[in-house]
Tab-separated table of C-alpha atoms in Angstrom:
chain	number	residue	atom	x	y	z
A	1	MET	CA	-30.615	22.936	-4.122
A	2	ASP	CA	-33.272	22.784	-6.816
A	3	THR	CA	-36.848	22.472	-5.747
A	4	ILE	CA	-38.126	19.088	-6.867
A	5	TYR	CA	-41.532	17.422	-7.151
A	6	ALA	CA	-42.966	14.035	-7.836
A	7	LEU	CA	-45.906	11.702	-7.302
A	8	ALA	CA	-45.058	9.994	-3.962
A	9	THR	CA	-47.717	7.249	-4.241
A	10	ALA	CA	-47.935	4.501	-6.746
A	11	GLN	CA	-48.728	5.211	-10.405
A	12	GLY	CA	-52.278	4.500	-11.591
A	13	LYS	CA	-55.780	5.030	-10.319
A	14	SER	CA	-56.254	4.995	-6.550
A	15	GLY	CA	-58.392	6.457	-3.806
A	16	VAL	CA	-55.706	9.080	-2.797
A	17	ALA	CA	-52.607	10.222	-4.500
A	18	VAL	CA	-49.855	12.324	-2.849
A	19	VAL	CA	-47.706	14.764	-4.742
A	20	ARG	CA	-44.690	16.005	-2.824
A	21	VAL	CA	-42.622	19.226	-3.359
A	22	SER	CA	-39.321	19.811	-1.604
A	23	GLY	CA	-36.865	22.574	-1.671
A	24	PRO	CA	-36.438	26.329	-1.136
A	25	LEU	CA	-39.400	27.196	-3.423
A	26	ALA	CA	-41.725	24.500	-2.086
A	27	TRP	CA	-43.997	26.853	-0.072
A	28	GLN	CA	-43.988	29.436	-2.842
A	29	SER	CA	-45.153	26.642	-5.192
A	30	GLY	CA	-47.868	25.557	-2.755
A	31	ILE	CA	-49.180	29.159	-2.532
A	32	ALA	CA	-49.336	29.315	-6.317
A	33	LEU	CA	-51.574	26.236	-6.373
A	34	ALA	CA	-53.569	26.480	-3.130
A	35	GLY	CA	-53.505	30.123	-2.075
A	36	VAL	CA	-53.075	30.520	1.628
A	37	LEU	CA	-51.259	27.555	3.113
A	38	PRO	CA	-52.372	25.845	6.349
A	39	GLU	CA	-50.262	26.090	9.487
A	40	PRO	CA	-47.133	23.891	9.338
A	41	ARG	CA	-47.859	20.213	10.066
A	42	ARG	CA	-51.588	20.804	10.059
A	43	ALA	CA	-53.716	19.607	7.105
A	44	GLY	CA	-55.962	22.080	5.384
A	45	LEU	CA	-58.540	21.519	2.667
A	46	ARG	CA	-57.758	23.702	-0.292
A	47	ARG	CA	-59.011	24.335	-3.850
A	48	LEU	CA	-56.106	23.887	-6.305
A	49	VAL	CA	-55.864	26.002	-9.368
A	50	ASP	CA	-53.371	26.230	-12.224
A	51	ALA	CA	-51.576	29.402	-13.408
A	52	ASP	CA	-54.633	30.478	-15.455
A	53	GLY	CA	-56.985	29.943	-12.566
A	54	GLY	CA	-58.301	26.678	-13.898
A	55	TYR	CA	-59.739	24.368	-11.273
A	56	LEU	CA	-57.568	21.255	-10.725
A	57	ASP	CA	-58.906	19.500	-7.643
A	58	GLU	CA	-59.867	19.876	-3.996
A	59	ALA	CA	-57.102	18.500	-1.915
A	60	LEU	CA	-55.656	18.311	1.585
A	61	VAL	CA	-52.516	20.337	1.799
A	62	LEU	CA	-49.690	19.707	4.347
A	63	CYS	CA	-46.694	22.010	4.896
A	64	PHE	CA	-43.471	21.205	6.741
A	65	GLU	CA	-40.731	23.631	7.725
A	66	GLU	CA	-36.993	22.986	7.226
A	67	LYS	CA	-35.623	20.491	9.672
A	68	HIS	CA	-39.155	19.132	10.366
A	69	SER	CA	-39.768	17.302	7.102
A	70	PHE	CA	-38.703	13.913	5.662
A	71	THR	CA	-36.100	15.598	3.494
A	72	GLY	CA	-35.004	18.258	6.044
A	73	GLU	CA	-36.111	20.987	3.572
A	74	ALA	CA	-39.258	22.998	3.256
A	75	VAL	CA	-41.935	20.565	1.924
A	76	VAL	CA	-45.491	20.827	0.660
A	77	GLU	CA	-47.645	17.752	0.029
A	78	PHE	CA	-50.924	17.680	-1.878
A	79	GLN	CA	-53.256	14.776	-1.064
A	80	LEU	CA	-55.337	14.525	-4.208
A	81	HIS	CA	-58.109	12.385	-5.510
A	82	GLY	CA	-56.320	9.459	-7.085
A	83	SER	CA	-57.420	10.012	-10.649
A	84	ILE	CA	-54.757	9.649	-13.337
A	85	ALA	CA	-56.058	12.886	-14.952
A	86	VAL	CA	-56.031	14.792	-11.630
A	87	VAL	CA	-52.443	13.793	-10.839
A	88	ARG	CA	-51.341	14.595	-14.394
A	89	SER	CA	-52.949	18.062	-14.261
A	90	VAL	CA	-51.261	18.936	-10.918
A	91	LEU	CA	-47.861	17.710	-12.098
A	92	THR	CA	-48.306	19.811	-15.235
A	93	ALA	CA	-49.101	22.819	-13.095
A	94	LEU	CA	-45.962	22.284	-11.132
A	95	LYS	CA	-43.895	21.699	-14.258
A	96	VAL	CA	-44.521	25.195	-15.620
A	97	GLN	CA	-43.497	26.898	-12.419
A	98	ALA	CA	-40.055	28.506	-12.526
A	99	GLY	CA	-37.352	26.852	-10.531
A	100	LEU	CA	-39.076	23.486	-10.165
A	101	ARG	CA	-37.994	20.222	-11.761
A	102	PRO	CA	-39.157	16.583	-11.500
A	103	ALA	CA	-37.391	14.489	-8.860
A	104	GLU	CA	-34.993	11.765	-9.785
A	105	PRO	CA	-35.459	8.201	-8.412
A	106	GLY	CA	-34.732	8.219	-4.689
A	107	GLU	CA	-33.921	11.978	-4.614
A	108	PHE	CA	-36.163	12.814	-1.719
A	109	THR	CA	-34.506	10.126	0.417
A	110	ARG	CA	-31.050	11.210	-0.783
A	111	ARG	CA	-31.756	14.731	0.391
A	112	ALA	CA	-32.861	13.232	3.778
A	113	LEU	CA	-29.401	11.591	3.990
A	114	GLU	CA	-27.519	14.710	2.969
A	115	ASN	CA	-29.475	16.801	5.409
A	116	GLY	CA	-28.766	14.441	8.272
A	117	ARG	CA	-32.357	13.215	8.660
A	118	LEU	CA	-31.284	9.606	7.902
A	119	ASP	CA	-27.973	7.759	7.941
A	120	LEU	CA	-27.064	5.308	5.171
A	121	THR	CA	-28.183	2.219	7.044
A	122	GLN	CA	-31.590	3.849	7.602
A	123	VAL	CA	-31.799	4.567	3.882
A	124	GLU	CA	-31.226	0.867	3.202
A	125	GLY	CA	-33.802	-0.027	5.844
A	126	LEU	CA	-36.326	2.214	4.064
A	127	ALA	CA	-35.575	0.483	0.760
A	128	ASP	CA	-36.048	-2.886	2.434
A	129	LEU	CA	-39.363	-1.738	4.001
A	130	ILE	CA	-40.703	-0.688	0.629
A	131	ASP	CA	-39.702	-4.047	-0.831
A	132	SER	CA	-40.796	-6.147	2.149
A	133	GLU	CA	-43.257	-8.977	1.329
A	134	THR	CA	-43.397	-10.879	4.635
A	135	GLU	CA	-43.919	-10.002	8.268
A	136	SER	CA	-40.356	-10.809	9.223
A	137	GLN	CA	-38.996	-8.592	6.454
A	138	ARG	CA	-41.203	-5.730	7.569
A	139	ARG	CA	-40.047	-6.091	11.198
A	140	GLN	CA	-36.418	-6.278	10.305
A	141	ALA	CA	-36.567	-3.314	7.955
A	142	LEU	CA	-38.254	-1.239	10.608
A	143	ARG	CA	-35.548	-2.035	13.098
A	144	VAL	CA	-32.914	-0.821	10.685
A	145	LEU	CA	-34.952	2.154	9.648
A	146	SER	CA	-35.408	3.144	13.263
A	147	GLY	CA	-31.630	3.831	13.403
A	148	ASP	CA	-30.620	1.042	15.830
A	149	LEU	CA	-27.667	0.015	13.759
A	150	GLY	CA	-26.592	3.561	13.289
A	151	ARG	CA	-26.691	4.196	17.004
A	152	ARG	CA	-24.605	1.102	17.653
A	153	VAL	CA	-22.063	2.214	15.120
A	154	SER	CA	-21.848	5.669	16.706
A	155	ASP	CA	-21.219	4.067	20.103
A	156	TRP	CA	-18.458	1.882	18.671
A	157	ARG	CA	-16.854	4.880	16.898
A	158	ARG	CA	-17.020	6.907	20.110
A	159	ASP	CA	-15.081	4.209	22.025
A	160	LEU	CA	-12.513	3.810	19.301
A	161	ILE	CA	-12.018	7.584	18.971
A	162	ARG	CA	-11.404	7.629	22.739
A	163	ALA	CA	-8.799	4.834	22.421
A	164	ALA	CA	-7.026	6.560	19.523
A	165	SER	CA	-7.044	9.917	21.291
A	166	LEU	CA	-5.453	8.338	24.413
A	167	LEU	CA	-2.631	6.946	22.320
A	168	GLU	CA	-2.152	10.161	20.414
A	169	ALA	CA	-2.034	12.128	23.670
A	170	VAL	CA	0.909	9.992	24.830
A	171	LEU	CA	2.587	10.506	21.417
A	172	ASP	CA	2.104	14.273	21.678
A	173	PHE	CA	4.074	14.297	24.959
A	174	ALA	CA	6.646	11.745	23.989
A	175	ASP	CA	9.491	13.844	25.407
A	176	GLU	CA	7.868	14.272	28.754
A	177	ASP	CA	6.957	11.873	31.566
A	178	VAL	CA	3.315	10.810	31.239
A	179	PRO	CA	2.061	9.930	34.714
A	180	VAL	CA	-0.762	7.581	33.643
A	181	ASP	CA	-0.283	4.361	31.670
A	182	VAL	CA	-3.184	4.351	29.077
A	183	THR	CA	-2.503	0.857	27.845
A	184	PRO	CA	-5.089	-0.894	30.081
A	185	GLU	CA	-7.941	1.423	29.186
A	186	VAL	CA	-7.093	1.333	25.413
A	187	LEU	CA	-6.934	-2.428	25.476
A	188	GLU	CA	-10.337	-2.606	27.195
A	189	LEU	CA	-11.941	-0.279	24.750
A	190	ILE	CA	-10.602	-2.170	21.705
A	191	THR	CA	-11.486	-5.589	23.150
A	192	ASN	CA	-15.062	-4.480	23.960
A	193	VAL	CA	-15.681	-2.975	20.528
A	194	ARG	CA	-14.171	-6.006	18.783
A	195	ALA	CA	-16.447	-8.308	20.784
A	196	ALA	CA	-19.487	-6.227	19.857
A	197	LEU	CA	-18.565	-6.279	16.143
A	198	GLU	CA	-18.045	-10.027	16.228
A	199	LEU	CA	-21.443	-10.520	17.903
A	200	GLU	CA	-23.172	-8.369	15.327
A	201	LEU	CA	-21.387	-10.134	12.497
A	202	SER	CA	-22.419	-13.600	13.762
A	203	GLY	CA	-26.014	-12.738	12.979
A	204	PHE	CA	-25.368	-11.638	9.423
A	205	ALA	CA	-26.458	-14.866	7.726
A	206	GLY	CA	-29.827	-14.937	9.428
A	207	ALA	CA	-30.482	-11.255	8.789
A	208	GLU	CA	-29.448	-11.481	5.140
A	209	ARG	CA	-31.793	-14.510	4.635
A	210	ILE	CA	-34.701	-12.618	6.169
A	211	ARG	CA	-34.085	-9.806	3.751
A	212	THR	CA	-33.526	-11.895	0.563
A	213	GLY	CA	-35.388	-15.086	1.543
A	214	PHE	CA	-34.513	-18.591	2.628
A	215	GLU	CA	-34.081	-21.505	0.155
A	216	VAL	CA	-35.473	-24.926	0.830
A	217	ALA	CA	-34.487	-27.690	-1.640
A	218	ILE	CA	-36.571	-30.807	-2.190
A	219	VAL	CA	-34.122	-33.553	-2.892
A	220	GLY	CA	-34.451	-37.210	-3.886
A	221	ALA	CA	-34.174	-39.847	-6.497
A	222	PRO	CA	-36.099	-39.565	-9.836
A	223	ASN	CA	-39.803	-40.184	-9.650
A	224	VAL	CA	-39.919	-40.075	-5.847
A	225	GLY	CA	-42.614	-37.360	-5.789
A	226	LYS	CA	-40.592	-34.144	-5.542
A	227	SER	CA	-42.560	-32.167	-8.163
A	228	THR	CA	-45.900	-33.407	-6.813
A	229	LEU	CA	-44.871	-32.262	-3.332
A	230	LEU	CA	-43.762	-28.856	-4.701
A	231	ASN	CA	-47.096	-28.388	-6.399
A	232	ALA	CA	-48.932	-29.370	-3.310
A	233	LEU	CA	-47.037	-26.910	-1.135
A	234	ALA	CA	-47.383	-24.098	-3.727
A	235	GLY	CA	-51.078	-24.794	-4.301
A	236	ARG	CA	-50.702	-24.754	-8.056
A	237	GLU	CA	-49.147	-26.657	-10.973
A	238	ALA	CA	-45.684	-25.053	-10.768
A	239	ALA	CA	-43.800	-28.154	-11.975
A	240	ILE	CA	-44.584	-30.874	-14.575
A	241	THR	CA	-45.322	-34.179	-12.942
A	242	SER	CA	-45.024	-37.507	-14.757
A	243	ASP	CA	-44.484	-41.127	-13.950
A	244	VAL	CA	-41.505	-40.951	-16.363
A	245	ALA	CA	-38.291	-40.748	-14.305
A	246	GLY	CA	-36.136	-37.704	-15.030
A	247	THR	CA	-38.912	-35.317	-16.008
A	248	THR	CA	-37.438	-32.456	-13.956
A	249	ARG	CA	-34.132	-31.417	-15.496
A	250	ASP	CA	-33.713	-27.892	-14.185
A	251	VAL	CA	-34.304	-26.269	-10.825
A	252	ILE	CA	-37.862	-24.962	-10.447
A	253	GLU	CA	-38.425	-22.201	-7.929
A	254	VAL	CA	-41.574	-21.264	-6.122
A	255	ARG	CA	-41.742	-18.247	-3.730
A	256	MET	CA	-43.820	-18.675	-0.579
A	257	ASP	CA	-44.560	-17.040	2.727
A	258	ILE	CA	-44.081	-19.580	5.493
A	259	GLY	CA	-44.779	-18.301	8.979
A	260	GLY	CA	-43.952	-14.743	7.984
A	261	LEU	CA	-40.641	-15.798	6.379
A	262	ALA	CA	-39.904	-15.371	2.635
A	263	VAL	CA	-39.049	-18.879	1.431
A	264	THR	CA	-38.143	-20.150	-2.062
A	265	LEU	CA	-38.933	-23.863	-2.531
A	266	LEU	CA	-36.587	-25.584	-5.024
A	267	ASP	CA	-37.708	-28.605	-7.005
A	268	THR	CA	-34.527	-30.245	-8.198
A	269	ALA	CA	-33.740	-32.981	-10.806
A	270	GLY	CA	-33.757	-36.530	-9.450
A	271	ILE	CA	-30.288	-37.485	-8.240
A	272	ARG	CA	-28.899	-40.553	-9.849
A	273	GLU	CA	-26.172	-41.782	-12.092
A	274	THR	CA	-27.053	-41.142	-15.739
A	275	HIS	CA	-25.508	-41.283	-19.193
A	276	ASP	CA	-27.970	-38.722	-20.550
A	277	ARG	CA	-25.841	-35.520	-20.952
A	278	VAL	CA	-28.823	-33.147	-20.462
A	279	GLU	CA	-30.106	-35.028	-17.396
A	280	ALA	CA	-26.539	-35.100	-16.008
A	281	ILE	CA	-26.389	-31.328	-16.180
A	282	GLY	CA	-29.703	-31.173	-14.202
A	283	VAL	CA	-28.340	-33.578	-11.626
A	284	SER	CA	-25.220	-31.480	-11.189
A	285	ARG	CA	-27.273	-28.316	-10.710
A	286	ALA	CA	-29.557	-30.161	-8.281
A	287	ARG	CA	-26.535	-31.116	-6.095
A	288	ASP	CA	-25.069	-27.585	-6.222
A	289	ARG	CA	-28.363	-25.809	-5.358
A	290	ALA	CA	-29.276	-28.353	-2.678
A	291	ALA	CA	-25.823	-27.914	-1.073
A	292	ALA	CA	-26.223	-24.111	-1.016
A	293	ALA	CA	-29.850	-24.162	0.318
A	294	ASP	CA	-30.630	-23.244	3.915
A	295	LEU	CA	-32.611	-26.414	4.412
A	296	ARG	CA	-33.096	-29.672	2.486
A	297	VAL	CA	-36.192	-31.845	2.439
A	298	PHE	CA	-35.103	-35.388	1.472
A	299	LEU	CA	-37.769	-37.649	-0.027
A	300	VAL	CA	-36.926	-41.321	0.123
A	301	GLU	CA	-38.798	-44.461	-0.702
A	302	GLU	CA	-38.922	-47.155	1.948
A	303	GLY	CA	-35.724	-49.156	2.006
A	304	SER	CA	-33.754	-46.793	-0.267
A	305	GLU	CA	-30.601	-44.751	0.675
A	306	LEU	CA	-29.797	-41.093	0.407
A	307	ASP	CA	-27.567	-39.977	-2.405
A	308	MET	CA	-26.402	-36.900	-0.438
A	309	SER	CA	-25.393	-36.468	3.170
A	310	PRO	CA	-28.037	-34.560	5.232
A	311	GLU	CA	-27.026	-31.840	7.639
A	312	ALA	CA	-28.291	-31.584	11.186
A	313	ASP	CA	-31.469	-29.560	10.500
A	314	ASP	CA	-32.467	-31.336	7.260
A	315	LEU	CA	-35.720	-33.278	7.028
A	316	ILE	CA	-35.897	-36.832	5.835
A	317	LEU	CA	-39.401	-37.987	4.806
A	318	GLU	CA	-40.755	-41.228	3.287
A	319	SER	CA	-42.453	-40.383	0.037
A	320	LYS	CA	-45.758	-41.567	-1.446
A	321	GLY	CA	-47.508	-41.916	1.836
A	322	ASP	CA	-50.796	-42.357	-0.012
A	323	LEU	CA	-49.631	-45.834	-1.121
A	324	ARG	CA	-48.950	-46.962	2.401
A	325	ASN	CA	-51.438	-48.394	4.837
A	326	ASP	CA	-49.801	-47.299	8.046
A	327	GLY	CA	-50.500	-43.498	7.811
A	328	LYS	CA	-46.767	-42.770	7.735
A	329	GLY	CA	-44.890	-40.761	5.192
A	330	ILE	CA	-45.877	-37.750	3.065
A	331	SER	CA	-47.938	-37.456	0.020
A	332	GLY	CA	-48.347	-34.567	-2.360
A	333	GLU	CA	-51.184	-36.338	-3.996
A	334	THR	CA	-53.476	-36.470	-0.899
A	335	GLY	CA	-51.868	-33.753	1.355
A	336	GLN	CA	-50.916	-36.330	3.968
A	337	GLY	CA	-48.158	-34.890	6.180
A	338	LEU	CA	-48.134	-31.454	4.509
A	339	ASP	CA	-49.117	-29.447	7.560
A	340	ALA	CA	-46.442	-31.168	9.680
A	341	LEU	CA	-43.827	-30.520	6.965
A	342	ILE	CA	-44.764	-26.849	6.798
A	343	SER	CA	-44.567	-26.603	10.553
A	344	ASP	CA	-41.183	-28.304	10.637
A	345	ILE	CA	-39.802	-25.995	7.901
A	346	GLN	CA	-41.120	-22.955	9.794
A	347	GLU	CA	-39.608	-24.085	13.047
A	348	ARG	CA	-36.131	-24.624	11.542
A	349	LEU	CA	-36.021	-21.509	9.565
A	350	SER	CA	-37.425	-19.427	12.520
A	351	ASN	CA	-34.493	-20.712	14.604
A	352	LYS	CA	-32.058	-19.466	11.951
A	353	ALA	CA	-33.859	-16.125	11.687
A	354	GLY	CA	-33.894	-15.804	15.483
A	355	ARG	CA	-30.143	-15.351	15.447
A	356	ALA	CA	-30.355	-12.428	13.028
A	357	SER	CA	-28.529	-9.163	13.725
A	358	LEU	CA	-29.037	-5.720	12.148
A	359	VAL	CA	-26.267	-6.372	9.669
A	360	THR	CA	-28.329	-7.196	6.555
A	361	ARG	CA	-26.105	-6.440	3.544
A	362	GLU	CA	-22.869	-7.574	2.132
A	363	ARG	CA	-21.266	-4.148	2.487
A	364	HIS	CA	-22.232	-4.209	6.207
A	365	ARG	CA	-20.473	-7.520	6.609
A	366	GLN	CA	-17.456	-6.344	4.802
A	367	ALA	CA	-17.137	-3.193	6.840
A	368	LEU	CA	-17.365	-5.098	10.133
A	369	GLU	CA	-14.904	-7.706	8.984
A	370	GLU	CA	-12.361	-5.023	7.976
A	371	GLY	CA	-12.890	-3.193	11.231
A	372	ILE	CA	-12.343	-6.424	13.244
A	373	PHE	CA	-9.169	-7.129	11.243
A	374	SER	CA	-7.705	-3.709	12.038
A	375	LEU	CA	-8.532	-4.027	15.770
A	376	ASN	CA	-6.931	-7.455	15.808
A	377	VAL	CA	-3.818	-5.854	14.426
A	378	ALA	CA	-3.989	-3.005	16.876
A	379	LEU	CA	-4.437	-5.046	20.108
A	380	PRO	CA	-0.955	-6.699	20.333
A	381	VAL	CA	0.698	-3.562	19.118
A	382	VAL	CA	-0.824	-1.547	21.963
A	383	ALA	CA	0.395	-4.170	24.396
A	384	GLU	CA	3.987	-3.690	23.192
A	385	GLY	CA	4.008	-0.157	24.770
A	386	PRO	CA	4.289	3.526	23.790
A	387	ASP	CA	6.982	2.986	21.238
A	388	ARG	CA	4.418	1.322	18.970
A	389	TYR	CA	1.418	3.553	19.824
A	390	ASP	CA	1.687	5.339	16.472
A	391	ILE	CA	1.061	2.107	14.563
A	392	ALA	CA	-1.808	1.085	16.864
A	393	ALA	CA	-3.452	4.473	16.545
A	394	GLU	CA	-3.406	4.248	12.766
A	395	GLU	CA	-5.005	0.791	12.827
A	396	ILE	CA	-7.742	2.146	15.165
A	397	ARG	CA	-8.282	4.973	12.747
A	398	VAL	CA	-8.690	2.535	9.895
A	399	ALA	CA	-11.382	0.747	11.951
A	400	ILE	CA	-13.111	4.060	12.594
A	401	ARG	CA	-13.136	4.846	8.862
A	402	ARG	CA	-14.685	1.454	8.077
A	403	LEU	CA	-17.524	2.079	10.586
A	404	SER	CA	-17.971	5.592	9.218
A	405	MET	CA	-18.442	4.174	5.785
A	406	LEU	CA	-21.067	1.843	7.160
A	407	ILE	CA	-23.299	4.784	8.150
A	408	GLY	CA	-22.410	6.836	5.108
A	409	HIS	CA	-20.059	9.436	6.579
A	410	VAL	CA	-17.057	8.966	4.205
A	411	ASP	CA	-16.156	7.630	0.752
A	412	VAL	CA	-19.609	6.433	-0.318
A	413	GLU	CA	-20.531	8.606	-3.333
A	414	ASN	CA	-20.432	5.707	-5.874
A	415	LEU	CA	-22.358	3.550	-3.464
A	416	LEU	CA	-25.047	6.201	-3.103
A	417	ASP	CA	-25.627	6.288	-6.790
A	418	GLU	CA	-26.175	2.474	-6.818
A	419	ILE	CA	-28.452	2.518	-3.781
A	420	PHE	CA	-30.742	5.308	-4.860
A	421	SER	CA	-31.077	4.069	-8.457
A	422	SER	CA	-33.210	1.237	-6.989
A	423	PHE	CA	-35.697	3.673	-5.399
A	424	CYS	CA	-38.917	4.669	-7.192
A	425	LEU	CA	-39.838	8.238	-8.209
A	426	GLY	CA	-41.417	10.115	-5.362
A	427	LYS	CA	-39.224	8.480	-2.694
């Protein structure tokens, strides 16, 4: 492989900047800039110079041997002063060295995958960790990055390989008497793996929402106080408020962190029958987004009825509590009831998140569903006896391939290009 280099920390001025070099010429490159390198995995303070002996910076230098670095290759890292000029000068000094080239987006991580340091689910966990904005996203990304899902997949594959090998052993000796009936063991293996896949799949919705964020729609009739409530929750004027009914005609979104969960609040158009074509489009969008949201907050005035049917977890609140004398209801104007509303939203979404699995992406869901489908086909075929073992073994092999794709062992080249294109340079 080529030897690659890049700035591994964010662009711009900072206290410290890290430049990483990875590949067969990494240590040679480090010697050219820093002279004698420190012992592997021990930092050493070194004076960096360019090819002409020009002083570049004083930096901490770290070296990693093959199989002991992030990429699995020989690596040198320079921890520089975070000046834009210093970083530029060091990158320029690397650029003129023979055999080195700038890294492409995600190339360090891709090499970690290709060298067996990470599986594909861990790569996705790393991407999610970099993008995490909330505590729940951070925790979930770390669980995936730790390799928990990959280890589970490896266990499932091992059991299915055992099941397929038992069937194939019978097929190999079809002309002889086989003293042991393998059917019970194969059925048990398939049944247990299928149950584990179904359990993991059942937590997909919660896990995906932790990663991408929950949606909470504020729903109600025109001029009931939805935009005022959104602004109060957001702490800023995110939506136009007016005493004119029908002011909000499109869905307004505000991103928030509620109890460590990423939540997008949706202010929707007032739901009512209207002959105004533009407002009617807004009402239609409001109904669609509200129906698709994870939770709905219905604002109603005393004595009025809901225009949509609430679901079990939805919240129904009486609006304009500041105009009441009994202390009931909620008000975006005065803040009455806001703390209780936030607490209720957090409780309901936390319950949904609590059922989350390690299956966080659509491709994970698809791989598990296809694996379950193949195992459902295989189970009754196995029960029919040795004459059908060849068909059952093939279905089990299909399930194994689906799980192999999940962790990046087969048929994922196009997928890799898509995943790594979202990584930043230096990662």
